[in-house]
Amino acid sequence: MRPFPEAQYAGPRGGFFLRRRIPSLLKPRLTWQYVLSAIVVFYVVYCYLFSLPFFASPLPMYSGQYPVGSIDIEAPVSPPRVVESTQFRKTQKNAFELQTVLFTLYYPAAHGKSVHRKHHWIPRPISVTAEGYAKFARISNRITNAVFTGALHTVAGGITIPAKVSMPLAELAPSISSHPNTSQSQELEKVASIETYGHPVIVFSHGMASSRTDYTHYAGELASRGFIVAMIEHRDGSCPGSIIRKEGYPDEARLTFKSEELVTETGEQLEADDFNRVQLNFREAEIEEVVRVLRQINNGEGKETYEQNSRKEGKELGEWAGRLNIDEMIMAGHSFGATGALQALKGGPSKERPFIGAIVLDPGKQSGRLNHDVRVPLLVVHSDSWSSKYSVFYGRPHFDVVRNLVEDNIERGNPSWFMTSLGTSHPSVTDAPILEPTLLSWTTGAKIDVHEGLRQYVHVSEDFLWFLGKGEKRNLLAEKAEFPEYDPGKGFGIWQPGQSDNEKEGGQFWDWRKYWQVHVSPNTDPAPGKLENQAP
């Protein structure tokens, strides 16, 4: 038997056979196999021609008034900060030594048609992130790492973030005055405040198994409304994989790590609570370094920041001098990052952590105790899945711990809110549902449209930022609390009427009440208005 019997002589007779065979192959036959094959081929060609990701939706453009720019900054920490002496068991290197700090700035950019590149949603090399995810799943080896790398490359390797890299920072006043549709009094008032005091700055801390690119749409939406968002990439073991890039040294891949990979000075393994404590302390140090770099830029040292940036982005940072409201920043975070955001408020506001408020999204249930030493206004938002699932947190229901934290903060004179976003799940504020809406809805149980869910997060965040700047409670923040407990009987799409609204005519809060339950609020009267004696 010949080794390759199909490789036969294709002389004149073979050519005649092929000429008869080819038309029959191209002739449409409406079988399900033919239709499925045609769809797959068409989809692959379409994605290739238009640079779209396979099996995932592209990230949409932002809906605010301004284009969005982005800059990756990795700044050296000199001298390096050793937050904890704990070492990696295998290498005896310090696990919590802060050598550089990495974050991405999202900001309102100048209008223009100049060509600027975009960041990939999964930073290169993809293999680092893939290996980190495999390690999270505790199945990391050469084969699974290669499989994860191929899968990530196929599913999301071609996705780019809509923000354009290193665009000039926007001049807001000329932009807003040239667009009559945006000439509402509140928008003009916001722009006037930015022109006087600088752009409000939000420092955002990501959750477990996440990175600085997991919340790009939330950050970009806020940036398109005039805010500057610094998305930190933490190297505390919570990020799947991060490249530490330091001038004069080879790149170092820092993968996720667990407490069992570490050893203390006395040769002991860290307990879970101690590990969380050290991680939060390390995050706090990273947050302080981000503040330092931003202060440096605002003080006119943008050129020096660009020259020291190992990511080689931000040539325009020299023009940012005096344009950031650096002394009244806002802290924000999701999940483990929300716990970290509360941690960053301890003892503040201070020069190192000048946060006058915080946006706390799904504070962690397994990320250590929540800091109650808070002296600034809070907006605490639970996803529906976070509120609906009963969890014991240090001997008490997690929901009760969060509610009491917010209530106590109000009693100290700091207006604060605690609410549930109905129909959402834990990842709803991330990019994941936008990229894979059907899959995420199926696996997480989210009922709300993915775009509407994220839109609700953005709107309530913007109103909280407005309150911090103006002391005025608007929209949902103007309502009083009616749900001391989460009420599953009045969930998404069920509880609609707003306070004082007419059921037939609707009202100012009608759409808001369809999506929210307010558990704690400083309001005793549902009417909106100026707040007297706002806490500093």
mmCIF file of N, CA and C in Angstrom, residues 79-132:
data_model
loop_
_atom_site.group_PDB
_atom_site.id
_atom_site.type_symbol
_atom_site.label_atom_id
_atom_site.label_comp_id
_atom_site.label_asym_id
_atom_site.label_seq_id
_atom_site.Cartn_x
_atom_site.Cartn_y
_atom_site.Cartn_z
ATOM 1 N N PRO A 79 14.061 55.749 46.475
ATOM 2 C CA PRO A 79 14.501 54.354 46.459
ATOM 3 C C PRO A 79 13.299 53.415 46.506
ATOM 4 N N PRO A 80 13.483 52.156 46.115
ATOM 5 C CA PRO A 80 12.366 51.197 46.182
ATOM 6 C C PRO A 80 11.822 51.091 47.608
ATOM 7 N N ARG A 81 10.506 50.879 47.696
ATOM 8 C CA ARG A 81 9.852 50.771 48.999
ATOM 9 C C ARG A 81 9.599 49.297 49.331
ATOM 10 N N VAL A 82 10.199 48.821 50.410
ATOM 11 C CA VAL A 82 9.934 47.464 50.883
ATOM 12 C C VAL A 82 8.797 47.562 51.896
ATOM 13 N N VAL A 83 7.586 47.209 51.437
ATOM 14 C CA VAL A 83 6.404 47.351 52.272
ATOM 15 C C VAL A 83 6.349 46.261 53.337
ATOM 16 N N GLU A 84 6.831 45.078 52.994
ATOM 17 C CA GLU A 84 6.844 43.937 53.910
ATOM 18 C C GLU A 84 8.051 43.075 53.571
ATOM 19 N N SER A 85 8.692 42.506 54.576
ATOM 20 C CA SER A 85 9.916 41.730 54.351
ATOM 21 C C SER A 85 9.646 40.310 53.880
ATOM 22 N N THR A 86 8.391 39.951 53.686
ATOM 23 C CA THR A 86 8.052 38.612 53.205
ATOM 24 C C THR A 86 8.718 38.344 51.861
ATOM 25 N N GLN A 87 9.207 37.116 51.665
ATOM 26 C CA GLN A 87 9.935 36.765 50.449
ATOM 27 C C GLN A 87 9.261 35.603 49.727
ATOM 28 N N PHE A 88 9.581 35.487 48.436
ATOM 29 C CA PHE A 88 9.158 34.307 47.689
ATOM 30 C C PHE A 88 9.975 33.115 48.169
ATOM 31 N N ARG A 89 9.310 32.021 48.403
ATOM 32 C CA ARG A 89 9.962 30.841 48.958
ATOM 33 C C ARG A 89 11.065 30.316 48.027
ATOM 34 N N LYS A 90 10.805 30.335 46.715
ATOM 35 C CA LYS A 90 11.748 29.745 45.760
ATOM 36 C C LYS A 90 12.964 30.620 45.494
ATOM 37 N N THR A 91 12.767 31.940 45.405
ATOM 38 C CA THR A 91 13.854 32.825 44.962
ATOM 39 C C THR A 91 14.470 33.654 46.079
ATOM 40 N N GLN A 92 13.815 33.692 47.247
ATOM 41 C CA GLN A 92 14.245 34.530 48.373
ATOM 42 C C GLN A 92 14.256 36.032 48.027
ATOM 43 N N LYS A 93 13.515 36.422 46.994
ATOM 44 C CA LYS A 93 13.374 37.840 46.655
ATOM 45 C C LYS A 93 12.181 38.428 47.406
ATOM 46 N N ASN A 94 12.268 39.735 47.684
ATOM 47 C CA ASN A 94 11.172 40.407 48.374
ATOM 48 C C ASN A 94 9.917 40.386 47.506
ATOM 49 N N ALA A 95 8.818 39.889 48.055
ATOM 50 C CA ALA A 95 7.569 39.812 47.297
ATOM 51 C C ALA A 95 6.850 41.145 47.254
ATOM 52 N N PHE A 96 7.078 41.990 48.262
ATOM 53 C CA PHE A 96 6.344 43.251 48.351
ATOM 54 C C PHE A 96 7.309 44.437 48.353
ATOM 55 N N GLU A 97 8.212 44.411 47.387
ATOM 56 C CA GLU A 97 9.121 45.535 47.172
ATOM 57 C C GLU A 97 8.623 46.334 45.968
ATOM 58 N N LEU A 98 8.325 47.587 46.186
ATOM 59 C CA LEU A 98 7.765 48.443 45.148
ATOM 60 C C LEU A 98 8.902 49.169 44.421
ATOM 61 N N GLN A 99 9.206 48.696 43.199
ATOM 62 C CA GLN A 99 10.287 49.280 42.413
ATOM 63 C C GLN A 99 9.775 50.310 41.408
ATOM 64 N N THR A 100 8.627 50.015 40.801
ATOM 65 C CA THR A 100 7.974 50.949 39.877
ATOM 66 C C THR A 100 6.470 50.890 40.147
ATOM 67 N N VAL A 101 5.763 51.908 39.699
ATOM 68 C CA VAL A 101 4.311 51.904 39.779
ATOM 69 C C VAL A 101 3.766 52.082 38.361
ATOM 70 N N LEU A 102 2.798 51.237 37.998
ATOM 71 C CA LEU A 102 2.239 51.235 36.638
ATOM 72 C C LEU A 102 0.768 51.610 36.692
ATOM 73 N N PHE A 103 0.381 52.573 35.853
ATOM 74 C CA PHE A 103 -1.026 52.949 35.742
ATOM 75 C C PHE A 103 -1.286 53.559 34.370
ATOM 76 N N THR A 104 -2.564 53.558 33.987
ATOM 77 C CA THR A 104 -2.987 54.167 32.734
ATOM 78 C C THR A 104 -3.874 55.354 33.038
ATOM 79 N N LEU A 105 -3.576 56.495 32.418
ATOM 80 C CA LEU A 105 -4.411 57.683 32.545
ATOM 81 C C LEU A 105 -5.437 57.702 31.421
ATOM 82 N N TYR A 106 -6.707 57.859 31.775
ATOM 83 C CA TYR A 106 -7.779 58.120 30.805
ATOM 84 C C TYR A 106 -8.244 59.554 31.042
ATOM 85 N N TYR A 107 -8.357 60.322 29.976
ATOM 86 C CA TYR A 107 -8.604 61.756 30.155
ATOM 87 C C TYR A 107 -9.336 62.326 28.945
ATOM 88 N N PRO A 108 -10.043 63.467 29.131
ATOM 89 C CA PRO A 108 -10.691 64.123 27.989
ATOM 90 C C PRO A 108 -9.625 64.703 27.061
ATOM 91 N N ALA A 109 -9.694 64.344 25.809
ATOM 92 C CA ALA A 109 -8.665 64.730 24.851
ATOM 93 C C ALA A 109 -9.171 65.825 23.919
ATOM 94 N N ALA A 110 -8.228 66.479 23.283
ATOM 95 C CA ALA A 110 -8.569 67.534 22.327
ATOM 96 C C ALA A 110 -9.204 66.928 21.084
ATOM 97 N N HIS A 111 -10.164 67.648 20.508
ATOM 98 C CA HIS A 111 -10.758 67.216 19.257
ATOM 99 C C HIS A 111 -9.717 67.351 18.139
ATOM 100 N N GLY A 112 -9.738 66.426 17.217
ATOM 101 C CA GLY A 112 -8.802 66.472 16.095
ATOM 102 C C GLY A 112 -8.821 65.178 15.326
ATOM 103 N N LYS A 113 -8.257 65.202 14.118
ATOM 104 C CA LYS A 113 -8.260 64.039 13.238
ATOM 105 C C LYS A 113 -6.879 63.391 13.128
ATOM 106 N N SER A 114 -5.961 63.797 13.998
ATOM 107 C CA SER A 114 -4.627 63.211 13.928
ATOM 108 C C SER A 114 -4.691 61.731 14.263
ATOM 109 N N VAL A 115 -3.790 60.955 13.675
ATOM 110 C CA VAL A 115 -3.764 59.513 13.859
ATOM 111 C C VAL A 115 -2.957 59.168 15.112
ATOM 112 N N HIS A 116 -3.587 58.450 16.014
ATOM 113 C CA HIS A 116 -2.915 57.989 17.222
ATOM 114 C C HIS A 116 -3.222 56.505 17.389
ATOM 115 N N ARG A 117 -2.244 55.763 17.839
ATOM 116 C CA ARG A 117 -2.460 54.334 18.031
ATOM 117 C C ARG A 117 -3.319 54.088 19.256
ATOM 118 N N LYS A 118 -3.761 52.835 19.418
ATOM 119 C CA LYS A 118 -4.591 52.445 20.543
ATOM 120 C C LYS A 118 -3.927 51.287 21.285
ATOM 121 N N HIS A 119 -4.184 51.211 22.572
ATOM 122 C CA HIS A 119 -3.657 50.107 23.370
ATOM 123 C C HIS A 119 -4.457 48.831 23.123
ATOM 124 N N HIS A 120 -3.780 47.704 23.152
ATOM 125 C CA HIS A 120 -4.483 46.427 23.148
ATOM 126 C C HIS A 120 -5.154 46.214 24.502
ATOM 127 N N TRP A 121 -6.329 45.595 24.448
ATOM 128 C CA TRP A 121 -7.041 45.334 25.699
ATOM 129 C C TRP A 121 -6.269 44.332 26.559
ATOM 130 N N ILE A 122 -5.684 43.322 25.945
ATOM 131 C CA ILE A 122 -4.780 42.421 26.664
ATOM 132 C C ILE A 122 -3.352 42.864 26.359
ATOM 133 N N PRO A 123 -2.635 43.381 27.355
ATOM 134 C CA PRO A 123 -1.270 43.862 27.104
ATOM 135 C C PRO A 123 -0.378 42.757 26.561
ATOM 136 N N ARG A 124 0.604 43.166 25.772
ATOM 137 C CA ARG A 124 1.581 42.219 25.235
ATOM 138 C C ARG A 124 2.710 42.029 26.219
ATOM 139 N N PRO A 125 3.313 40.841 26.307
ATOM 140 C CA PRO A 125 2.917 39.634 25.586
ATOM 141 C C PRO A 125 1.699 38.955 26.224
ATOM 142 N N ILE A 126 0.818 38.430 25.382
ATOM 143 C CA ILE A 126 -0.400 37.785 25.863
ATOM 144 C C ILE A 126 -0.071 36.586 26.756
ATOM 145 N N SER A 127 1.056 35.948 26.493
ATOM 146 C CA SER A 127 1.416 34.739 27.239
ATOM 147 C C SER A 127 1.544 34.991 28.742
ATOM 148 N N VAL A 128 1.923 36.213 29.134
ATOM 149 C CA VAL A 128 2.064 36.519 30.559
ATOM 150 C C VAL A 128 0.696 36.508 31.239
ATOM 151 N N THR A 129 -0.282 37.162 30.623
ATOM 152 C CA THR A 129 -1.641 37.158 31.176
ATOM 153 C C THR A 129 -2.216 35.744 31.172
ATOM 154 N N ALA A 130 -1.990 35.019 30.083
ATOM 155 C CA ALA A 130 -2.517 33.658 29.973
ATOM 156 C C ALA A 130 -1.947 32.751 31.055
ATOM 157 N N GLU A 131 -0.654 32.841 31.282
ATOM 158 C CA GLU A 131 -0.040 32.010 32.311
ATOM 159 C C GLU A 131 -0.574 32.377 33.694
ATOM 160 N N GLY A 132 -0.841 33.677 33.890
ATOM 161 C CA GLY A 132 -1.412 34.108 35.164
ATOM 162 C C GLY A 132 -2.792 33.527 35.398
#
